[in-house]
GROMACS .gro file of C-alpha atoms in nm:
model
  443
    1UNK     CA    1   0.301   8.985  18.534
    2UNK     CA    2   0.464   9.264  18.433
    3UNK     CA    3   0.873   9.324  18.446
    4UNK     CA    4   1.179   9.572  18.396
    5UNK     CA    5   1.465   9.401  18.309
    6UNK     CA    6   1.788   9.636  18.375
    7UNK     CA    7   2.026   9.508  18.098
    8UNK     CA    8   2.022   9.367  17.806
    9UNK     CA    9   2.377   9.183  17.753
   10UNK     CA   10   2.406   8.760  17.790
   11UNK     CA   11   2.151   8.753  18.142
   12UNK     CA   12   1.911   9.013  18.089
   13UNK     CA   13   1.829   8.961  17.733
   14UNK     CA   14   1.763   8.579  17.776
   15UNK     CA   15   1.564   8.562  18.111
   16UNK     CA   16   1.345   8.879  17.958
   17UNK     CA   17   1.294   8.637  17.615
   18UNK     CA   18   1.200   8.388  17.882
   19UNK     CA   19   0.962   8.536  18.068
   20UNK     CA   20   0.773   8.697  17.779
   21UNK     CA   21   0.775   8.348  17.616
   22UNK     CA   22   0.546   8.219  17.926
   23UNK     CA   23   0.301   8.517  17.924
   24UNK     CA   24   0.494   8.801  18.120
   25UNK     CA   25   0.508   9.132  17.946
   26UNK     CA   26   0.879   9.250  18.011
   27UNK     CA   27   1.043   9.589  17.898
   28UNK     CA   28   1.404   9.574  17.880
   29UNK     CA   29   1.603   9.865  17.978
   30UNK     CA   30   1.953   9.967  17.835
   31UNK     CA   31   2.161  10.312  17.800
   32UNK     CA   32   2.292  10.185  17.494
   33UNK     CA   33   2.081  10.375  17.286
   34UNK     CA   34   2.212  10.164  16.998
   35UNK     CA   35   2.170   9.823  17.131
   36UNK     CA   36   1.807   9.894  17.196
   37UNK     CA   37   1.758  10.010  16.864
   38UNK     CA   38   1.917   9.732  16.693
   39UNK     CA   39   1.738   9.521  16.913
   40UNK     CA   40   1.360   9.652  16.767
   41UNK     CA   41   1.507   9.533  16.423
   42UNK     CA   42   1.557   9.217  16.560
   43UNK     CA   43   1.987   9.253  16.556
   44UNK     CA   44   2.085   9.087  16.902
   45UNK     CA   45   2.386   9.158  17.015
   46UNK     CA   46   2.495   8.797  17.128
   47UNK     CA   47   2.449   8.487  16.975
   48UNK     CA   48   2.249   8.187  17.189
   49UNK     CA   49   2.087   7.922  16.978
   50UNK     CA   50   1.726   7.994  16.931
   51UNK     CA   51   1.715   8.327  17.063
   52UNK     CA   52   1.671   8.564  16.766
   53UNK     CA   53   1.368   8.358  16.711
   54UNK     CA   54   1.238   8.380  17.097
   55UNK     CA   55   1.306   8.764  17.082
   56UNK     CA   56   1.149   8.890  16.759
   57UNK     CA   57   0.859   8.650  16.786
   58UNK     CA   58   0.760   8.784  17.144
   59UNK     CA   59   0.851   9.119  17.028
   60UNK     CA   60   0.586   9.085  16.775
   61UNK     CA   61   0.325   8.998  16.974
   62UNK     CA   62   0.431   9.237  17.219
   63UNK     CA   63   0.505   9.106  17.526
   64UNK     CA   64   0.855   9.215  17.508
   65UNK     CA   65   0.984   9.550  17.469
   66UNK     CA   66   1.252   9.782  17.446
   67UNK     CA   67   1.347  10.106  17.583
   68UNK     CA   68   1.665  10.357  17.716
   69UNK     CA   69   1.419  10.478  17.968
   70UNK     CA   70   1.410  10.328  18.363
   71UNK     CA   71   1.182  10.585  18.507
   72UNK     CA   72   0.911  10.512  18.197
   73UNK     CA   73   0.923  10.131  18.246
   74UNK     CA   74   0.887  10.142  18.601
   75UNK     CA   75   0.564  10.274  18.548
   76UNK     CA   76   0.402   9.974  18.432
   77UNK     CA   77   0.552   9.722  18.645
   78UNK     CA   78   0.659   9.631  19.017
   79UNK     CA   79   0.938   9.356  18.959
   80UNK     CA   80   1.231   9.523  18.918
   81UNK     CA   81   1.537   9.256  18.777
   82UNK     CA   82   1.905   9.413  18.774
   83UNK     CA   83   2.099   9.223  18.517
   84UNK     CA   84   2.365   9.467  18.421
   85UNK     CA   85   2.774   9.367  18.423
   86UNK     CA   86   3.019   9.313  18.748
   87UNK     CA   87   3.313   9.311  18.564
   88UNK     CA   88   3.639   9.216  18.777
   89UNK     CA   89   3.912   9.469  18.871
   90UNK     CA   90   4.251   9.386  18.838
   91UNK     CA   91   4.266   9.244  19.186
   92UNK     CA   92   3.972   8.999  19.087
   93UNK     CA   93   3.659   9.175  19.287
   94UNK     CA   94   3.361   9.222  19.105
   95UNK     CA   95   3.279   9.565  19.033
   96UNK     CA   96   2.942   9.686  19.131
   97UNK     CA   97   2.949  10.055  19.034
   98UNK     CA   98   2.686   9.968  18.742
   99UNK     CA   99   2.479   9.760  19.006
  100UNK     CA  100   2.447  10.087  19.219
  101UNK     CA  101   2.416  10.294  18.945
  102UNK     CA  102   2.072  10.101  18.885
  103UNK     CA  103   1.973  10.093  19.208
  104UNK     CA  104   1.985  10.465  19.239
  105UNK     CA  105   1.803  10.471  18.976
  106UNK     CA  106   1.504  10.273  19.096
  107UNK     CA  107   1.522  10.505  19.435
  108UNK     CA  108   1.477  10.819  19.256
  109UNK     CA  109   1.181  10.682  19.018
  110UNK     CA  110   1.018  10.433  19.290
  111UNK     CA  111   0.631  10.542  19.348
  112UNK     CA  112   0.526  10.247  19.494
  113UNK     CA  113   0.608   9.918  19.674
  114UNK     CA  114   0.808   9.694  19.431
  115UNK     CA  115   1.080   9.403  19.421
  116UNK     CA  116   1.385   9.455  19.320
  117UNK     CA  117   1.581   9.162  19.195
  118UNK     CA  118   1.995   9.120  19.195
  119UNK     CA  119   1.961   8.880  18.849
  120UNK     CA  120   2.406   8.957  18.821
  121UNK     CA  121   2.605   8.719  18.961
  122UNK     CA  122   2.722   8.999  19.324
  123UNK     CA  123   2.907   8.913  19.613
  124UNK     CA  124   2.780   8.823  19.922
  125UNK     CA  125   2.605   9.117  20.146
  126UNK     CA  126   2.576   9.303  19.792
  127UNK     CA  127   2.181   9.297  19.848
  128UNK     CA  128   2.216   9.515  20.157
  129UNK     CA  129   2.416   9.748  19.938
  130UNK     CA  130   2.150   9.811  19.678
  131UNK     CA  131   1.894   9.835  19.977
  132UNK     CA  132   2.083  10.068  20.154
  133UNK     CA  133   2.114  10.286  19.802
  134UNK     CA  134   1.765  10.258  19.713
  135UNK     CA  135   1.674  10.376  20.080
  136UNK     CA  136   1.884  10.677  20.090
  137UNK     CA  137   1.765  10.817  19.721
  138UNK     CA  138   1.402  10.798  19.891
  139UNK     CA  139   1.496  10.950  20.189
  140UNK     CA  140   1.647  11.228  19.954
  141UNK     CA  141   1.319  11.271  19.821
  142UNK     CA  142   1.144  11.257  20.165
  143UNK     CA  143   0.953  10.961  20.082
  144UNK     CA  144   0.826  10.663  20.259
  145UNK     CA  145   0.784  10.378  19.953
  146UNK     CA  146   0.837  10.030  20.076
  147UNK     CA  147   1.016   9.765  19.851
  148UNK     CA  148   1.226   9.404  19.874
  149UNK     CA  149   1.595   9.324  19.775
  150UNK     CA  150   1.529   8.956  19.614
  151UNK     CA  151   1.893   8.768  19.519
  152UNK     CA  152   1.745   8.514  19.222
  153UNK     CA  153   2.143   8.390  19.058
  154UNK     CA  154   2.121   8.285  18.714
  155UNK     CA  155   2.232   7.929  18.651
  156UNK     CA  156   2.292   7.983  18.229
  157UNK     CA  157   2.531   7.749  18.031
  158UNK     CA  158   2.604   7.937  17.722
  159UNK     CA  159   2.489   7.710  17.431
  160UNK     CA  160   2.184   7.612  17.588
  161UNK     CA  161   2.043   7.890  17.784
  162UNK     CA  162   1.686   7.906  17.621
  163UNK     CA  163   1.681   7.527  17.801
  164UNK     CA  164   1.824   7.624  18.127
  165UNK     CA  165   1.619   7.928  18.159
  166UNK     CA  166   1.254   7.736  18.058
  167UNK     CA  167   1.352   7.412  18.208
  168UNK     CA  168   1.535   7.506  18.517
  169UNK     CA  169   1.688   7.254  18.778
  170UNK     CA  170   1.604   7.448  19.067
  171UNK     CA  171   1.519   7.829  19.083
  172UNK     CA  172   1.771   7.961  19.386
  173UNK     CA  173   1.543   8.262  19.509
  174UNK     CA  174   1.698   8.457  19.829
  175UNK     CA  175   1.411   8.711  20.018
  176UNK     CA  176   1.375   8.770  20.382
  177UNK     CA  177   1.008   8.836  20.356
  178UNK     CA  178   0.715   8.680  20.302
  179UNK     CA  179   0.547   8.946  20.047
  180UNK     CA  180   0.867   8.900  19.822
  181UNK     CA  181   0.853   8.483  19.837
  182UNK     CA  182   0.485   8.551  19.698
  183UNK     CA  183   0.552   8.753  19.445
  184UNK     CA  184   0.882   8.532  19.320
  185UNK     CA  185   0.700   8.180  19.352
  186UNK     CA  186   0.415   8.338  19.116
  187UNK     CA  187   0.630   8.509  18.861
  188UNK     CA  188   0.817   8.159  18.815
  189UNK     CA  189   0.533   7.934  18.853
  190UNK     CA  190   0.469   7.878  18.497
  191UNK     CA  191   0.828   7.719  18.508
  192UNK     CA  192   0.732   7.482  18.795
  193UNK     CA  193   0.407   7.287  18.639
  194UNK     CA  194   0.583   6.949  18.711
  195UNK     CA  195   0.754   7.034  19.052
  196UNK     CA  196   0.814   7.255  19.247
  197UNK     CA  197   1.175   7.408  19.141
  198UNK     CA  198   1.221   7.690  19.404
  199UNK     CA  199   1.452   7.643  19.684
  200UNK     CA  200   1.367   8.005  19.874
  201UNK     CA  201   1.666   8.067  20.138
  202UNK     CA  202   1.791   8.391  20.263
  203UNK     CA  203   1.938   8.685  20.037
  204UNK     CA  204   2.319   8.594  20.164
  205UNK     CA  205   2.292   8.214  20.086
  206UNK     CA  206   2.161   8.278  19.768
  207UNK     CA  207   2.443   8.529  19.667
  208UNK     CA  208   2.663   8.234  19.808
  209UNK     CA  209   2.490   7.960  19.647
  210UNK     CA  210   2.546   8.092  19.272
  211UNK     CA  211   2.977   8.141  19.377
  212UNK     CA  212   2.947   7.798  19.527
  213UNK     CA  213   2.838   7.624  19.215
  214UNK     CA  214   3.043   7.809  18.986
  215UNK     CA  215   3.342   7.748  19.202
  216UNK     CA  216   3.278   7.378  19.261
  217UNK     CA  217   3.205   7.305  18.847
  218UNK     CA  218   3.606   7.549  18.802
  219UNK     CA  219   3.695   7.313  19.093
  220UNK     CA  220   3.612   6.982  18.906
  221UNK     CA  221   3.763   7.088  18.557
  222UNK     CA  222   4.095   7.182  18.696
  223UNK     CA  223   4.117   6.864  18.931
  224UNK     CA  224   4.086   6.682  18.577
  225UNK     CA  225   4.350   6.921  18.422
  226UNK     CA  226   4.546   6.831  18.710
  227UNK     CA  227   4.523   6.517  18.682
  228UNK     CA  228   4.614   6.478  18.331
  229UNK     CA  229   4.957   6.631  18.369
  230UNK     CA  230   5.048   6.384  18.570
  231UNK     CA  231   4.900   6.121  18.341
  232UNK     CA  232   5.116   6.279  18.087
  233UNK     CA  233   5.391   6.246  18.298
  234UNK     CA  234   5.333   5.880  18.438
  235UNK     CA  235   5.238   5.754  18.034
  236UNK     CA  236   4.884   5.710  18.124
  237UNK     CA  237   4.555   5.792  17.875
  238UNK     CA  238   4.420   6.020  18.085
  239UNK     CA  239   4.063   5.967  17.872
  240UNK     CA  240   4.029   5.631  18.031
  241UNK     CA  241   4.070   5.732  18.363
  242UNK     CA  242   3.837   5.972  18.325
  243UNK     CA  243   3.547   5.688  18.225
  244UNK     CA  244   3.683   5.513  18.534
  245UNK     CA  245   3.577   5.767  18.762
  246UNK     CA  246   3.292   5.909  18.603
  247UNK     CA  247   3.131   5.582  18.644
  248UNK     CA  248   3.115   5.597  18.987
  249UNK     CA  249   2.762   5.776  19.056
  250UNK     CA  250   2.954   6.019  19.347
  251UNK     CA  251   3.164   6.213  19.114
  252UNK     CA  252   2.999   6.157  18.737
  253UNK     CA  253   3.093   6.250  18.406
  254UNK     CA  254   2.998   6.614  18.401
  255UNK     CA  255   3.304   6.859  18.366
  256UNK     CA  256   3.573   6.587  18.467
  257UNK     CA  257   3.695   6.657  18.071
  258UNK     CA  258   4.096   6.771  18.063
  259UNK     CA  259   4.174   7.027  17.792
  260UNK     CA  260   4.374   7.360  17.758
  261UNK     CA  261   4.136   7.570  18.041
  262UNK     CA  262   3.838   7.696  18.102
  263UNK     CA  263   3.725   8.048  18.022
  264UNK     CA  264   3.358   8.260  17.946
  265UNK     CA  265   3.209   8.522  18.160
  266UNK     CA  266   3.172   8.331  18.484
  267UNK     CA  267   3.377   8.111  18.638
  268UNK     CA  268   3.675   8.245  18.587
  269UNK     CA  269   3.544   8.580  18.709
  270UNK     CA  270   3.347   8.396  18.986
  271UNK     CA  271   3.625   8.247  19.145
  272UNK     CA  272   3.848   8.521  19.135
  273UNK     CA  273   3.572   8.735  19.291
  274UNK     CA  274   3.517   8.452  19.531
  275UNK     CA  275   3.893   8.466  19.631
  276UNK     CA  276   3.887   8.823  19.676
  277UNK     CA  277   3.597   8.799  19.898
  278UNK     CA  278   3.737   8.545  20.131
  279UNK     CA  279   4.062   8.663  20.152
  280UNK     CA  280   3.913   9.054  20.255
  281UNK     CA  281   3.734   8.872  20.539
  282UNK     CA  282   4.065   8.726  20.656
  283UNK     CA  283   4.039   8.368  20.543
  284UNK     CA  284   4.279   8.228  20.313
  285UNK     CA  285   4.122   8.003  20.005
  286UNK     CA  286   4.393   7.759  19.923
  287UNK     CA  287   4.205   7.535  19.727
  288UNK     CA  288   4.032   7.766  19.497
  289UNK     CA  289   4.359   8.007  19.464
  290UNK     CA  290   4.482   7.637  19.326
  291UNK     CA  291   4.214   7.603  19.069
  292UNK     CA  292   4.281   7.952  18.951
  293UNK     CA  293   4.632   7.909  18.934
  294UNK     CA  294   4.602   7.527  18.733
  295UNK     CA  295   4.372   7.697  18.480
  296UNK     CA  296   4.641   8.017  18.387
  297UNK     CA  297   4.905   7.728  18.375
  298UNK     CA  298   4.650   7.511  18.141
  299UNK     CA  299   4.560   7.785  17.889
  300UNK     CA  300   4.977   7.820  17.770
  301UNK     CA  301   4.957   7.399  17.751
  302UNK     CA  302   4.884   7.366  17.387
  303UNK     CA  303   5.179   7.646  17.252
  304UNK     CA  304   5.421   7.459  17.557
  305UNK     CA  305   5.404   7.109  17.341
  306UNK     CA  306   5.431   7.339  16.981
  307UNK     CA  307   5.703   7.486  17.143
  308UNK     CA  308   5.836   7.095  17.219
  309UNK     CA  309   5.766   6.958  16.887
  310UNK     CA  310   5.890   7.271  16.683
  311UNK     CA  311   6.126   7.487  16.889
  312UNK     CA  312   6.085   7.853  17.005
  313UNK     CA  313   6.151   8.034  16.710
  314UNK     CA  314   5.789   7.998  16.469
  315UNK     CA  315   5.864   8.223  16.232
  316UNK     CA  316   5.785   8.089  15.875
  317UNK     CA  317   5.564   7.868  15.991
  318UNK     CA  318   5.166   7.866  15.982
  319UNK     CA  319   4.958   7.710  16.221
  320UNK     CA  320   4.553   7.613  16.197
  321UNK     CA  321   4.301   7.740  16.448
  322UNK     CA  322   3.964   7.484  16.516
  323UNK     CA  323   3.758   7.737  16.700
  324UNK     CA  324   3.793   8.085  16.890
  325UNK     CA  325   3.490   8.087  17.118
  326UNK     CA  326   3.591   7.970  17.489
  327UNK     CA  327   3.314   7.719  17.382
  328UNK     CA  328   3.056   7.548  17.187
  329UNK     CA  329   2.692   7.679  17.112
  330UNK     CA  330   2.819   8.099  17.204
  331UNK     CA  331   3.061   8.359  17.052
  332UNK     CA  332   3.225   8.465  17.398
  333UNK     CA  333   3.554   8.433  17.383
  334UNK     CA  334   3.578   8.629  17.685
  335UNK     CA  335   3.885   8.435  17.878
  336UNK     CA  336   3.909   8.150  17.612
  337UNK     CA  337   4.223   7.919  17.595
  338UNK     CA  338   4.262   8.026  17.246
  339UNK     CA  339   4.300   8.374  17.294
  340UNK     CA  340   4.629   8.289  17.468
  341UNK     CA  341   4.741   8.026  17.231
  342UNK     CA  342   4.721   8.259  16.931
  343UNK     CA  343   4.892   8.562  17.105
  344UNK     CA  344   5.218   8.296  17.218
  345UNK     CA  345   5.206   8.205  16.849
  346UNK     CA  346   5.159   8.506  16.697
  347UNK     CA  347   5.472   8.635  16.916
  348UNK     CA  348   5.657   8.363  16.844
  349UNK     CA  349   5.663   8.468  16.466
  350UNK     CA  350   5.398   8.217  16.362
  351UNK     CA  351   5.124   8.250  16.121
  352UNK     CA  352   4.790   8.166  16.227
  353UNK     CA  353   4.490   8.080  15.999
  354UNK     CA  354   4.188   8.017  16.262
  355UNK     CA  355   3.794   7.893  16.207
  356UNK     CA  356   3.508   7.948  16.462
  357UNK     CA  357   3.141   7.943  16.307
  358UNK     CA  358   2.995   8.219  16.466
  359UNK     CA  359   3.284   8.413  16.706
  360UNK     CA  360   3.454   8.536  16.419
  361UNK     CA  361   3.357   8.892  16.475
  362UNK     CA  362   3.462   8.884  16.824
  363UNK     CA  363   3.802   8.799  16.747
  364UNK     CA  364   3.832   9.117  16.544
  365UNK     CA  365   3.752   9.268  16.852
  366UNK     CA  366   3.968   9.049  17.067
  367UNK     CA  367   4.319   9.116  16.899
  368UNK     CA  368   4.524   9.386  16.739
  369UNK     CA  369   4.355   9.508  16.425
  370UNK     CA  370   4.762   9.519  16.312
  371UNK     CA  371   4.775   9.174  16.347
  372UNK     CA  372   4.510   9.133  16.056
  373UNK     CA  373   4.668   9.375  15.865
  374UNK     CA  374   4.969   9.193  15.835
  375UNK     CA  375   4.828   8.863  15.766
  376UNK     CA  376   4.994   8.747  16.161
  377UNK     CA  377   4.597   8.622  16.203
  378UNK     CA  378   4.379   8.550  15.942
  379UNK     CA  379   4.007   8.435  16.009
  380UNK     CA  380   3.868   8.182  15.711
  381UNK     CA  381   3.525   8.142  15.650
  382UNK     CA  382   3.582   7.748  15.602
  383UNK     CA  383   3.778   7.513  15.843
  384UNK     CA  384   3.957   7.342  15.646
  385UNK     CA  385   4.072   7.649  15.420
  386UNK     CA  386   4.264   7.710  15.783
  387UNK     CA  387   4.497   7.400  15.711
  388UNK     CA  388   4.631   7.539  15.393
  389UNK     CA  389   5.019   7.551  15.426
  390UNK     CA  390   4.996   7.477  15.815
  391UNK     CA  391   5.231   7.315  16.020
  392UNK     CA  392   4.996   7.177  16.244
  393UNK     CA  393   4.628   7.155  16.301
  394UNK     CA  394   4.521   7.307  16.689
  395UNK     CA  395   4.198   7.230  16.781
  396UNK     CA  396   4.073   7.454  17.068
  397UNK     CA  397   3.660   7.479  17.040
  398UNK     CA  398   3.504   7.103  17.047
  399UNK     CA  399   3.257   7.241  16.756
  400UNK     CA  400   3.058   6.896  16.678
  401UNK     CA  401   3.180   6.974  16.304
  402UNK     CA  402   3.513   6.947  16.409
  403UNK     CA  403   3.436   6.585  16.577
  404UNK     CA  404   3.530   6.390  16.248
  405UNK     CA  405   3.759   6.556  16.074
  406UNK     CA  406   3.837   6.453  15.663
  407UNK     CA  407   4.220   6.313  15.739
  408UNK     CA  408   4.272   6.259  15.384
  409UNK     CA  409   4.218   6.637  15.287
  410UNK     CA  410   4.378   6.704  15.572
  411UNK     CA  411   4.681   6.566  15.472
  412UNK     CA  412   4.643   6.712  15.138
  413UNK     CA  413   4.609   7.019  15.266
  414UNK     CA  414   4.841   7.116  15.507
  415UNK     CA  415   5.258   7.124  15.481
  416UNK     CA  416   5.280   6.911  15.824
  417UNK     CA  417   5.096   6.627  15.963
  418UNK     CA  418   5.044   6.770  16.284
  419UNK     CA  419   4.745   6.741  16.516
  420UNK     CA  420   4.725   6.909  16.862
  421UNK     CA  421   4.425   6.803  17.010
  422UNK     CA  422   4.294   7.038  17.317
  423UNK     CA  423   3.986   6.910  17.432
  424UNK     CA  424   4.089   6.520  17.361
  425UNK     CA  425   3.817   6.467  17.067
  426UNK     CA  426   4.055   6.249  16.858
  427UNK     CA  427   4.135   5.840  16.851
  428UNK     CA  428   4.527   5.880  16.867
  429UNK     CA  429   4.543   5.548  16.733
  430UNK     CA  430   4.312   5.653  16.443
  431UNK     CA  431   4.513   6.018  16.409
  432UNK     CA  432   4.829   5.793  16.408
  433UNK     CA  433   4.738   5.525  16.170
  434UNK     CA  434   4.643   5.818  15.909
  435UNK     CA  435   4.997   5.961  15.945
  436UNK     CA  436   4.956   6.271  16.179
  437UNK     CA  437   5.147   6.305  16.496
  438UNK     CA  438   4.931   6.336  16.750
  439UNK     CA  439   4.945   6.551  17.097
  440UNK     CA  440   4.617   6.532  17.317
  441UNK     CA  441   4.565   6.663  17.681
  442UNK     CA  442   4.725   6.394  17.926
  443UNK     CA  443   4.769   6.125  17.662
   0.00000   0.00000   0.00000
């Protein structure tokens, strides 16, 4: 089949890569005149594990393709994917100008009947918006050109998208009619060989479904953040109360881990966006305003026990940084913990020498370019060159590399034996017995 893919940031780029990769031939569409070019040479401007390979191989063969042109791509194909940004306002709705902007788009270039898919994670009823935009750049024109608004939510964990994309769970897939079903269930069947992955529902439930599931997952980590403050409070290990309850097959191991907050491009934004929505339609979201609220408290944890174990004032004092990104396998750092921890620090007169293996480049862009300048933040190119002179080690981004750290060099390495452990991936008793203090997350 053949496919436009509107965008080319975290969503579009991937599920385009995807598609080509099982036979599809898929132009992706961006303004950024740069991006695209960059892109033809094979520079991506994200990192995902295995997708450079995914993209320049299919590019190759060419069934996947590049272009700043809508109107020329449409041409060639009648599946029409919108994956462009909602970024939140300052009053946490999603912004949908760019959304629109595409849909217009389509209405002014549309010959013939196509479907046009909301791939961005939108609010609820913003299907009939893009309908209702398409329509009225048509009826500009004085044509009569019939089409579908499909909602198809991504369901990405950055890290591992290549395998959540090829070997979905279920394929959500919102269309009130039964031309658009057909042409979804045969543009994913290649991705359904064992089973049959598509749950089809209508276009509101499936704008629903993909705030649902973000919100629950936000839900679960900040019931476990919760949870280990009061651990913290009560003298309990929080970590084995966490096996206690993940072994009971109702609630399960996945995202019940405590640390210093959640962050990335979607559930933060989702629930936010998912509070604004509820609260315009008159009903107030207690429960998720709570899970918002725990997460902005559990982002300043880690610098509110520095602050315990070394007093307000940091200056003179250098602290170590184990990882930027908001998590493993991606260099988004968009909402990450650590992006709060290192502005309290730097504030507080501190030094900070910090280590991520690939989202090293995004902090530049993250913080004040006079903070590098100054030496206030310096990135290393080797974690343990981090711990040189430090005060303390902070580890924010549960990199595997970071799992078993060299305590002996450690010590040898920094001023203070120190260890602040975010995401709970230490022994204490082993951190202890090698001479560190040790602060975890609810233990």
């Amino acid at each position: 089949m053949n496919i436009t893919m509107i965008g080319t940031g975290y969503v579009g780029l991937v599920s385009g890569a995807c598609f080509s990769e099982m036979g599809s031939r898929v132009t992706c569409v961006d303004v950024d005149e740069k991006k695209i070019e960059n892109l033809k040479k094979g520079i991506l401007p994200i990192y995902e594990p295995g997708l450079e390979a995914m993209v320049g191989q299919n590019y190759r063969e060419g069934l996947l393709g590049f272009s700043t042109s809508l109107a020329h791509a449409m041409k060639s194909s009648s599946i029409y994917f919108i994956a462009v940004g909602t970024p939140p306002g300052e009053d946490g709705s999603a912004d949908l100008s760019y959304v629109l902007g595409v849909a217009a788009e389509i209405g002014k270039n549309l010959e013939s009947y196509a479907v046009i898919v909301d791939k961005s994670t939108v609010p609820v009823g913003t299907a009939d918006k893009v309908r209702a935009t398409v329509q009225r750049e048509l009826d500009l024109r004085g044509v009569e050109v019939g089409f579908d608004v499909v909602s198809n939510p991504e369901f990405l964990k950055e890290g591992a998208a290549l395998n959540d994309f090829m070997k979905p769970d279920r394929i959500i897939v919102g269309a009130d009619t039964a031309r658009a079903r057909k042409e979804m269930k045969r543009l994913y069947a290649p991705f359904s060989r064992n089973r049959d992955k598509i749950i089809f529902m209508s276009v509101r439930d499936a704008e629903m479904t993909k705030y649902a599931a973000n919100s629950m997952l936000a839900t679960k980590i900040s019931f476990m953040n919760e949870v280990a403050n009061i651990c913290e409070h009560l003298g309990v290990d929080v970590e084995n109360v966490r096996k206690g309850i993940g072994s009971d097959s109702r609630i399960g191991y996945c995202f019940i881990y405590p640390g210093c907050g959640y962050g990335g491009s979607c559930f933060p934004k989702d629930v936010k966006a998912l509070i604004r929505t509820s609260t315009e339609m008159g009903f107030d979201p207690r429960l998720l305003t709570a899970v918002e609220e725990r997460n902005q408290l559990q982002k300043q944890r880690l610098f509110q026990k520095i602050v315990s174990r070394f007093g307000n004032d940091l200056s003179g004092l250098s602290f170590a940084v184990w990882g930027l990104a908001f998590k493993p396998g991606t260099d988004d750092m968009r909402e990450a913990s650590s992006i709060v921890l290192i502005t309290e620090l730097v504030k507080a007169g501190a030094i900070v020498r910090a280590y991520d293996p690939v989202a090293k480049n995004e902090a530049r862009r993250e913080f004040p370019p006079h903070w590098f300048e100054e030496k206030r933040l310096v990135l290393v190119e080797q974690p343990y060159d981090a711990l040189d002179g430090a005060s303390a080690m902070i580890l924010v981004t549960e990199w595997k590399m970071f799992r078993q750290p060299d305590f002996n060099e450690m010590k040898e390495r920094m001023a203070e034996r120190v260890i602040f452990d975010g995401r709970n991936q230490y022994d204490p008793e082993e951190a202890r017995e090698s001479g560190f203090d040790y602060f975890g997350i609810g233990r």
